[in-house]
mmCIF file of C-alpha atoms in Angstrom:
data_model
loop_
_atom_site.group_PDB
_atom_site.id
_atom_site.type_symbol
_atom_site.label_atom_id
_atom_site.label_comp_id
_atom_site.label_asym_id
_atom_site.label_seq_id
_atom_site.Cartn_x
_atom_site.Cartn_y
_atom_site.Cartn_z
ATOM 1 C CA MET A 1 267.402 60.917 88.942
ATOM 2 C CA THR A 2 271.018 61.820 89.539
ATOM 3 C CA ASP A 3 271.217 63.714 92.788
ATOM 4 C CA HIS A 4 272.750 67.140 92.396
ATOM 5 C CA ARG A 5 272.327 69.309 95.458
ATOM 6 C CA ILE A 6 270.917 72.713 94.636
ATOM 7 C CA PRO A 7 273.036 75.863 95.042
ATOM 8 C CA THR A 8 272.864 77.948 98.198
ATOM 9 C CA ALA A 9 272.139 81.568 99.018
ATOM 10 C CA ARG A 10 272.355 83.704 102.145
ATOM 11 C CA LEU A 11 269.280 85.241 103.721
ATOM 12 C CA GLY A 12 270.127 88.873 104.439
ATOM 13 C CA ALA A 13 273.567 90.249 105.123
ATOM 14 C CA ASP A 14 274.285 88.005 108.090
ATOM 15 C CA GLY A 15 271.495 85.442 107.939
ATOM 16 C CA PRO A 16 271.712 81.679 107.409
ATOM 17 C CA GLU A 17 272.922 80.097 104.203
ATOM 18 C CA VAL A 18 270.214 77.885 102.713
ATOM 19 C CA GLY A 19 269.398 76.030 99.527
ATOM 20 C CA VAL A 20 268.051 78.368 96.840
ATOM 21 C CA GLN A 21 264.729 76.584 97.156
ATOM 22 C CA GLY A 22 263.072 75.832 100.472
ATOM 23 C CA LEU A 23 260.087 73.704 101.465
ATOM 24 C CA GLY A 24 256.726 74.970 102.653
ATOM 25 C CA CYS A 25 255.451 72.467 105.202
ATOM 26 C CA MET A 26 251.977 73.818 105.976
ATOM 27 C CA GLY A 27 250.115 71.285 103.849
ATOM 28 C CA MET A 28 251.654 68.341 105.677
ATOM 29 C CA SER A 29 249.114 68.728 108.456
ATOM 30 C CA PHE A 30 246.859 71.626 107.536
ATOM 31 C CA ALA A 31 244.707 73.348 104.906
ATOM 32 C CA TYR A 32 245.038 71.153 101.811
ATOM 33 C CA GLY A 33 242.775 68.228 102.589
ATOM 34 C CA PRO A 34 243.711 64.663 103.635
ATOM 35 C CA THR A 35 247.347 64.070 104.526
ATOM 36 C CA ASP A 36 249.692 61.089 104.607
ATOM 37 C CA ALA A 37 252.189 61.368 107.464
ATOM 38 C CA ASP A 38 254.551 58.724 106.073
ATOM 39 C CA ALA A 39 254.672 60.381 102.657
ATOM 40 C CA SER A 40 255.279 63.759 104.276
ATOM 41 C CA ARG A 41 258.161 62.391 106.345
ATOM 42 C CA ALA A 42 259.676 60.859 103.211
ATOM 43 C CA THR A 43 259.280 64.215 101.485
ATOM 44 C CA LEU A 44 261.221 65.979 104.232
ATOM 45 C CA GLU A 45 264.078 63.487 103.984
ATOM 46 C CA ARG A 46 264.187 63.591 100.193
ATOM 47 C CA ALA A 47 264.234 67.367 100.186
ATOM 48 C CA LEU A 48 267.242 67.412 102.495
ATOM 49 C CA GLU A 49 269.097 64.931 100.286
ATOM 50 C CA LEU A 50 268.654 67.356 97.393
ATOM 51 C CA GLY A 51 269.987 70.366 99.288
ATOM 52 C CA VAL A 52 266.706 71.878 100.485
ATOM 53 C CA THR A 53 267.589 73.192 103.939
ATOM 54 C CA LEU A 54 264.999 75.915 104.700
ATOM 55 C CA TYR A 55 261.840 74.393 106.190
ATOM 56 C CA ASP A 56 258.902 76.710 106.734
ATOM 57 C CA THR A 57 256.104 76.300 109.274
ATOM 58 C CA ALA A 58 254.031 78.476 111.639
ATOM 59 C CA ASP A 59 252.325 78.149 114.994
ATOM 60 C CA ALA A 60 248.928 78.723 113.341
ATOM 61 C CA TYR A 61 249.224 75.737 110.991
ATOM 62 C CA GLY A 62 246.920 73.226 112.600
ATOM 63 C CA ALA A 63 247.037 75.113 115.911
ATOM 64 C CA GLY A 64 250.645 74.038 116.492
ATOM 65 C CA GLU A 65 250.261 70.549 115.047
ATOM 66 C CA ASN A 66 252.540 71.318 112.087
ATOM 67 C CA GLU A 67 255.391 72.294 114.399
ATOM 68 C CA ARG A 68 254.870 69.103 116.433
ATOM 69 C CA PHE A 69 254.870 66.982 113.292
ATOM 70 C CA LEU A 70 258.137 68.494 112.058
ATOM 71 C CA SER A 71 259.946 68.286 115.392
ATOM 72 C CA PRO A 72 261.361 64.729 115.050
ATOM 73 C CA PHE A 73 262.776 65.511 111.608
ATOM 74 C CA PHE A 74 264.331 68.731 112.847
ATOM 75 C CA LYS A 75 265.877 67.007 115.867
ATOM 76 C CA ALA A 76 267.336 64.244 113.690
ATOM 77 C CA HIS A 77 268.963 66.804 111.358
ATOM 78 C CA ARG A 78 269.398 69.812 113.631
ATOM 79 C CA ASP A 79 272.766 70.875 112.231
ATOM 80 C CA GLU A 80 271.640 70.536 108.615
ATOM 81 C CA VAL A 81 268.314 72.384 108.597
ATOM 82 C CA VAL A 82 267.179 75.976 109.027
ATOM 83 C CA ILE A 83 263.917 76.125 110.943
ATOM 84 C CA ALA A 84 261.562 78.968 110.067
ATOM 85 C CA THR A 85 258.366 79.477 112.028
ATOM 86 C CA LYS A 86 256.017 82.373 112.714
ATOM 87 C CA PHE A 87 253.818 84.129 115.246
ATOM 88 C CA ALA A 88 250.909 86.593 115.009
ATOM 89 C CA LEU A 89 247.808 84.553 114.186
ATOM 90 C CA SER A 90 246.248 83.913 117.579
ATOM 91 C CA ILE A 91 243.510 81.277 117.787
ATOM 92 C CA PRO A 92 240.765 82.037 120.345
ATOM 93 C CA PRO A 93 240.133 78.897 122.465
ATOM 94 C CA ASP A 94 236.378 79.079 121.926
ATOM 95 C CA GLU A 95 236.649 79.814 118.164
ATOM 96 C CA PRO A 96 239.171 77.360 116.667
ATOM 97 C CA THR A 97 238.540 78.462 113.075
ATOM 98 C CA ARG A 98 239.117 82.159 113.785
ATOM 99 C CA ARG A 99 242.452 83.985 113.614
ATOM 100 C CA VAL A 100 243.211 87.208 115.486
ATOM 101 C CA ILE A 101 246.330 89.125 114.475
ATOM 102 C CA ARG A 102 248.500 90.027 117.463
ATOM 103 C CA ASN A 103 251.884 91.765 117.373
ATOM 104 C CA ASP A 104 252.052 92.886 121.029
ATOM 105 C CA THR A 105 254.963 92.015 123.294
ATOM 106 C CA PRO A 106 253.111 89.713 125.756
ATOM 107 C CA TYR A 107 251.734 87.647 122.887
ATOM 108 C CA ILE A 108 255.092 87.402 121.092
ATOM 109 C CA ARG A 109 256.765 86.133 124.241
ATOM 110 C CA GLN A 110 253.997 83.627 124.827
ATOM 111 C CA ALA A 111 254.134 82.480 121.205
ATOM 112 C CA VAL A 112 257.889 81.950 121.021
ATOM 113 C CA GLU A 113 257.929 79.851 124.178
ATOM 114 C CA ALA A 114 255.108 77.703 122.827
ATOM 115 C CA SER A 115 256.856 77.211 119.486
ATOM 116 C CA LEU A 116 260.156 76.315 121.145
ATOM 117 C CA LYS A 117 258.351 73.698 123.211
ATOM 118 C CA ARG A 118 256.468 72.188 120.277
ATOM 119 C CA LEU A 119 259.570 72.141 118.075
ATOM 120 C CA ASP A 120 261.647 70.895 121.028
ATOM 121 C CA VAL A 121 264.632 73.070 120.098
ATOM 122 C CA ASP A 122 266.729 75.590 122.010
ATOM 123 C CA ALA A 123 266.470 78.297 119.351
ATOM 124 C CA ILE A 124 264.472 79.105 116.225
ATOM 125 C CA ASP A 125 266.694 79.871 113.243
ATOM 126 C CA LEU A 126 264.330 82.310 111.501
ATOM 127 C CA TYR A 127 261.365 83.808 113.359
ATOM 128 C CA TYR A 128 258.764 85.633 111.302
ATOM 129 C CA MET A 129 256.018 88.058 112.183
ATOM 130 C CA HIS A 130 253.314 86.218 110.223
ATOM 131 C CA ARG A 131 250.917 89.112 109.698
ATOM 132 C CA ARG A 132 250.943 92.804 110.593
ATOM 133 C CA ASP A 133 248.673 94.408 113.170
ATOM 134 C CA PRO A 134 248.657 98.089 112.125
ATOM 135 C CA ASN A 135 247.489 99.060 115.617
ATOM 136 C CA VAL A 136 250.883 98.096 117.046
ATOM 137 C CA PRO A 137 253.863 100.170 115.820
ATOM 138 C CA ILE A 138 256.141 97.867 113.893
ATOM 139 C CA GLU A 139 259.106 99.370 115.761
ATOM 140 C CA GLU A 140 257.693 97.909 118.994
ATOM 141 C CA THR A 141 257.113 94.495 117.474
ATOM 142 C CA VAL A 142 260.596 94.261 115.982
ATOM 143 C CA ALA A 143 262.164 95.560 119.201
ATOM 144 C CA THR A 144 260.561 92.670 121.060
ATOM 145 C CA MET A 145 261.718 90.226 118.400
ATOM 146 C CA ALA A 146 265.225 91.668 118.736
ATOM 147 C CA GLU A 147 265.126 90.937 122.459
ATOM 148 C CA LEU A 148 264.492 87.278 121.601
ATOM 149 C CA VAL A 149 267.674 87.306 119.501
ATOM 150 C CA ARG A 150 269.679 88.771 122.373
ATOM 151 C CA GLU A 151 268.243 86.135 124.698
ATOM 152 C CA GLY A 152 269.283 83.337 122.333
ATOM 153 C CA LYS A 153 265.745 82.096 121.665
ATOM 154 C CA VAL A 154 265.814 83.257 118.045
ATOM 155 C CA LYS A 155 268.762 83.570 115.671
ATOM 156 C CA HIS A 156 267.405 85.711 112.815
ATOM 157 C CA LEU A 157 264.301 87.792 112.156
ATOM 158 C CA GLY A 158 261.815 87.737 109.300
ATOM 159 C CA LEU A 159 258.616 89.540 108.367
ATOM 160 C CA SER A 160 255.677 88.324 106.301
ATOM 161 C CA GLU A 161 253.289 90.380 104.172
ATOM 162 C CA VAL A 162 254.777 93.756 105.119
ATOM 163 C CA THR A 163 254.927 96.798 102.852
ATOM 164 C CA GLY A 164 258.155 98.309 101.600
ATOM 165 C CA THR A 165 257.784 101.192 104.066
ATOM 166 C CA GLU A 166 257.190 98.800 106.958
ATOM 167 C CA LEU A 167 260.269 96.806 105.983
ATOM 168 C CA ARG A 168 262.436 99.914 105.954
ATOM 169 C CA THR A 169 261.118 100.938 109.367
ATOM 170 C CA ALA A 170 261.750 97.468 110.780
ATOM 171 C CA GLN A 171 265.271 97.272 109.368
ATOM 172 C CA ALA A 172 266.166 100.460 111.230
ATOM 173 C CA VAL A 173 265.393 98.655 114.511
ATOM 174 C CA HIS A 174 267.093 95.311 113.848
ATOM 175 C CA PRO A 175 268.476 93.512 110.771
ATOM 176 C CA ILE A 176 265.811 91.587 108.896
ATOM 177 C CA ALA A 177 267.038 88.462 107.132
ATOM 178 C CA ALA A 178 263.987 87.712 104.991
ATOM 179 C CA VAL A 179 260.592 88.930 103.913
ATOM 180 C CA GLN A 180 258.026 86.282 103.085
ATOM 181 C CA SER A 181 255.207 87.226 100.722
ATOM 182 C CA GLU A 182 253.173 85.599 97.989
ATOM 183 C CA TRP A 183 255.000 85.919 94.650
ATOM 184 C CA SER A 184 254.241 83.990 91.497
ATOM 185 C CA LEU A 185 253.184 84.375 87.890
ATOM 186 C CA PHE A 186 249.700 85.051 89.286
ATOM 187 C CA SER A 187 250.666 87.334 92.202
ATOM 188 C CA ARG A 188 253.101 90.183 91.557
ATOM 189 C CA ASP A 189 251.841 93.037 93.736
ATOM 190 C CA ILE A 190 254.978 92.985 95.907
ATOM 191 C CA GLU A 191 257.075 94.210 92.989
ATOM 192 C CA THR A 192 255.767 97.746 93.522
ATOM 193 C CA GLY A 193 257.161 98.456 96.981
ATOM 194 C CA VAL A 194 258.401 95.370 98.799
ATOM 195 C CA VAL A 195 260.874 94.079 96.239
ATOM 196 C CA PRO A 196 262.660 97.440 95.757
ATOM 197 C CA ALA A 197 262.908 97.889 99.525
ATOM 198 C CA ALA A 198 264.298 94.389 100.001
ATOM 199 C CA ARG A 199 266.853 94.965 97.254
ATOM 200 C CA ASP A 200 267.959 98.288 98.732
ATOM 201 C CA LEU A 201 268.295 96.820 102.228
ATOM 202 C CA GLY A 202 269.894 93.513 101.270
ATOM 203 C CA VAL A 203 266.943 91.507 102.589
ATOM 204 C CA ALA A 204 266.084 88.169 100.971
ATOM 205 C CA LEU A 205 262.664 87.485 99.469
ATOM 206 C CA VAL A 206 261.069 84.171 100.415
ATOM 207 C CA PRO A 207 258.067 83.716 98.094
ATOM 208 C CA TYR A 208 255.288 81.541 99.431
ATOM 209 C CA SER A 209 252.754 79.942 97.065
ATOM 210 C CA PRO A 210 255.152 80.283 94.096
ATOM 211 C CA LEU A 211 252.991 77.705 92.312
ATOM 212 C CA GLY A 212 249.783 79.655 92.847
ATOM 213 C CA ARG A 213 248.708 77.139 95.502
ATOM 214 C CA GLY A 214 248.986 74.408 92.884
ATOM 215 C CA PHE A 215 246.863 76.106 90.233
ATOM 216 C CA LEU A 216 249.916 76.961 88.116
ATOM 217 C CA THR A 217 250.815 73.265 87.915
ATOM 218 C CA GLY A 218 247.523 72.447 86.229
ATOM 219 C CA SER A 219 246.737 69.952 88.984
ATOM 220 C CA PHE A 220 243.254 71.431 89.428
ATOM 221 C CA ALA A 221 241.145 73.814 87.385
ATOM 222 C CA ASP A 222 238.188 74.543 89.670
ATOM 223 C CA ALA A 223 238.477 74.247 93.440
ATOM 224 C CA ASP A 224 234.772 73.552 93.947
ATOM 225 C CA LYS A 225 234.838 70.634 91.518
ATOM 226 C CA ASP A 226 238.339 69.256 91.951
ATOM 227 C CA LEU A 227 239.226 69.655 95.651
ATOM 228 C CA THR A 228 237.900 68.127 98.853
ATOM 229 C CA ALA A 229 235.478 70.025 101.069
ATOM 230 C CA ASP A 230 238.145 70.689 103.729
ATOM 231 C CA ASP A 231 240.598 72.290 101.282
ATOM 232 C CA PHE A 232 240.847 76.009 102.042
ATOM 233 C CA ARG A 233 241.482 76.869 98.391
ATOM 234 C CA ARG A 234 237.736 76.511 97.908
ATOM 235 C CA HIS A 235 237.472 79.838 99.763
ATOM 236 C CA GLN A 236 239.983 81.735 97.632
ATOM 237 C CA PRO A 237 238.340 83.881 94.932
ATOM 238 C CA ARG A 238 240.585 83.077 91.996
ATOM 239 C CA PHE A 239 240.086 79.311 92.162
ATOM 240 C CA THR A 240 236.304 79.006 91.834
ATOM 241 C CA GLY A 241 233.510 79.837 89.408
ATOM 242 C CA ASP A 242 234.092 82.157 86.479
ATOM 243 C CA ASN A 243 237.420 83.283 87.953
ATOM 244 C CA ALA A 244 238.759 79.740 87.815
ATOM 245 C CA ALA A 245 237.766 79.355 84.179
ATOM 246 C CA THR A 246 239.396 82.664 83.253
ATOM 247 C CA ASN A 247 242.582 81.821 85.103
ATOM 248 C CA ALA A 248 242.853 78.294 83.728
ATOM 249 C CA ALA A 249 243.107 79.799 80.229
ATOM 250 C CA LEU A 250 246.112 81.829 81.364
ATOM 251 C CA LEU A 251 248.206 78.676 81.678
ATOM 252 C CA ASP A 252 248.552 78.280 77.898
ATOM 253 C CA PRO A 253 251.821 80.283 77.577
ATOM 254 C CA ILE A 254 253.278 78.270 80.454
ATOM 255 C CA ARG A 255 252.396 75.047 78.615
ATOM 256 C CA THR A 256 254.104 76.296 75.470
ATOM 257 C CA ILE A 257 257.325 77.069 77.344
ATOM 258 C CA ALA A 258 257.150 73.826 79.317
ATOM 259 C CA GLU A 259 257.034 71.830 76.083
ATOM 260 C CA ALA A 260 260.092 73.668 74.784
ATOM 261 C CA HIS A 261 262.063 72.781 77.923
ATOM 262 C CA ASP A 262 260.646 69.251 78.271
ATOM 263 C CA ALA A 263 259.482 70.414 81.701
ATOM 264 C CA SER A 264 256.274 70.521 83.709
ATOM 265 C CA LEU A 265 254.102 73.605 84.120
ATOM 266 C CA GLY A 266 255.153 73.780 87.756
ATOM 267 C CA GLN A 267 258.830 73.770 86.862
ATOM 268 C CA ILE A 268 258.373 76.727 84.519
ATOM 269 C CA ALA A 269 256.364 78.636 87.140
ATOM 270 C CA LEU A 270 259.090 77.964 89.714
ATOM 271 C CA ALA A 271 261.881 78.814 87.290
ATOM 272 C CA TRP A 272 260.222 82.189 86.710
ATOM 273 C CA VAL A 273 260.205 82.899 90.457
ATOM 274 C CA GLN A 274 263.801 81.724 90.884
ATOM 275 C CA GLN A 275 264.869 83.936 87.982
ATOM 276 C CA GLN A 276 263.458 87.023 89.692
ATOM 277 C CA ALA A 277 266.695 86.999 91.684
ATOM 278 C CA GLN A 278 268.530 88.118 88.542
ATOM 279 C CA THR A 279 265.691 90.288 87.252
ATOM 280 C CA HIS A 280 265.500 92.329 90.457
ATOM 281 C CA ASP A 281 269.051 91.856 91.783
ATOM 282 C CA LEU A 282 268.201 90.319 95.154
ATOM 283 C CA THR A 283 268.206 86.929 96.849
ATOM 284 C CA VAL A 284 265.064 84.902 96.159
ATOM 285 C CA VAL A 285 264.357 81.570 97.924
ATOM 286 C CA PRO A 286 260.871 80.278 97.098
ATOM 287 C CA ILE A 287 259.220 77.738 99.389
ATOM 288 C CA PRO A 288 256.887 75.581 97.299
ATOM 289 C CA GLY A 289 254.852 73.226 99.424
ATOM 290 C CA THR A 290 254.414 69.555 98.698
ATOM 291 C CA ARG A 291 253.800 66.260 100.463
ATOM 292 C CA LYS A 292 255.349 63.948 97.865
ATOM 293 C CA PRO A 293 259.053 63.071 97.402
ATOM 294 C CA THR A 294 258.620 62.903 93.628
ATOM 295 C CA ARG A 295 257.241 66.434 93.621
ATOM 296 C CA VAL A 296 260.269 67.721 95.544
ATOM 297 C CA GLU A 297 262.494 66.102 92.927
ATOM 298 C CA GLU A 298 260.510 67.857 90.218
ATOM 299 C CA ASN A 299 260.564 71.202 92.009
ATOM 300 C CA VAL A 300 264.293 71.351 92.640
ATOM 301 C CA LYS A 301 265.004 70.681 88.955
ATOM 302 C CA ALA A 302 263.453 74.087 88.290
ATOM 303 C CA THR A 303 266.525 75.732 89.833
ATOM 304 C CA ALA A 304 268.500 74.677 86.737
ATOM 305 C CA ILE A 305 266.030 76.014 84.163
ATOM 306 C CA VAL A 306 266.926 79.360 82.588
ATOM 307 C CA LEU A 307 264.145 81.119 80.731
ATOM 308 C CA THR A 308 265.015 83.200 77.676
ATOM 309 C CA GLU A 309 264.089 86.838 77.302
ATOM 310 C CA ALA A 310 261.443 85.833 74.779
ATOM 311 C CA GLU A 311 259.959 83.326 77.231
ATOM 312 C CA LEU A 312 259.952 85.871 80.038
ATOM 313 C CA ALA A 313 258.166 88.282 77.724
ATOM 314 C CA LEU A 314 255.539 85.638 76.960
ATOM 315 C CA LEU A 315 254.885 85.168 80.673
ATOM 316 C CA GLU A 316 254.911 88.863 81.541
ATOM 317 C CA PRO A 317 251.212 89.669 80.810
ATOM 318 C CA ILE A 318 249.754 86.810 82.854
ATOM 319 C CA ALA A 319 249.473 88.468 86.275
ATOM 320 C CA ALA A 320 247.566 91.482 84.952
ATOM 321 C CA LYS A 321 244.900 89.174 83.517
ATOM 322 C CA VAL A 322 244.276 87.115 86.656
ATOM 323 C CA ALA A 323 240.662 87.205 87.857
ATOM 324 C CA GLY A 324 240.058 87.454 91.607
ATOM 325 C CA ASP A 325 242.224 88.477 94.565
ATOM 326 C CA ARG A 326 244.623 86.059 96.189
ATOM 327 C CA TYR A 327 242.563 86.209 99.409
ATOM 328 C CA ALA A 328 238.902 86.976 100.011
ATOM 329 C CA ASP A 329 240.112 89.622 102.501
ATOM 330 C CA MET A 330 243.200 91.464 101.293
ATOM 331 C CA THR A 331 243.391 93.865 104.243
ATOM 332 C CA PHE A 332 245.962 91.757 106.066
ATOM 333 C CA THR A 333 248.318 91.542 103.069
ATOM 334 C CA SER A 334 250.974 94.055 102.081
ATOM 335 C CA ALA A 335 248.912 94.921 98.998
ATOM 336 C CA GLY A 336 246.056 95.910 101.256
ATOM 337 C CA ARG A 337 248.236 98.554 102.929
ATOM 338 C CA GLU A 338 250.480 99.786 100.102
#
């Protein structure tokens, strides 16, 4: 393919400028079954060549292993990449599969030091609160995060899976560059409160799982039958059993539009997310995850696809028909608190 670097956008009023599509790196060492380190490294390099500059990880991905894996790439391209990582999902030493949400100051300070060490960098470009502990006032959490900015350990702040009200409260304490939440043709709950708040405040939206964790690409139709035993999608309600069958049928309009554009299903699903920037008048930088250079090439082409009003109308009813929640436990999502 001819290499055309994707356009850029700014995260928040004074945040970093990044490619309009980022890269979710979680699956390179965590959650989606067997991995290939060489292919993942090639994917990182290919993404950068195409103008993808926002790379997303978290301390909870593989208990820090994802950050360690990414560190050499980040060091080799430190001036070209924007590193985003997260805190809040504490892993008890005696229960490695359990996650405990912590937003308290001692934990944040412990977490940032650990991430800086694993990443082997002097500062984190974009530091997210991964999940919200409602027992800790968000003003306190963001105040601690703001201290990290003043100390030079973090450059910009982000929040993940917060409600519109929580975002407004946080913004009053310190500027928030980005809010990361699930947003796709299958998951549109954030449009009720989060998206309007982000638009009003000038905060960027960074949609994770814009491809419905791969389901919207048609790459699998039933997690129990098509995915390996260690793939966490087997535990998500909408990808198994009767829900999976119902949801697989919802891909038909996407196929119709894909044929019209000579594109893949994934490209249409991504184009829809990218186009929400115009629909809702805010910055949108999705972070599809992949471990293959060819898939990055496919994904970035979606930034050039413009869907017509008729095509958008054809896609509009899909989300309301989806069977099953996006997580088995929705209490730790923004939708669970709106």
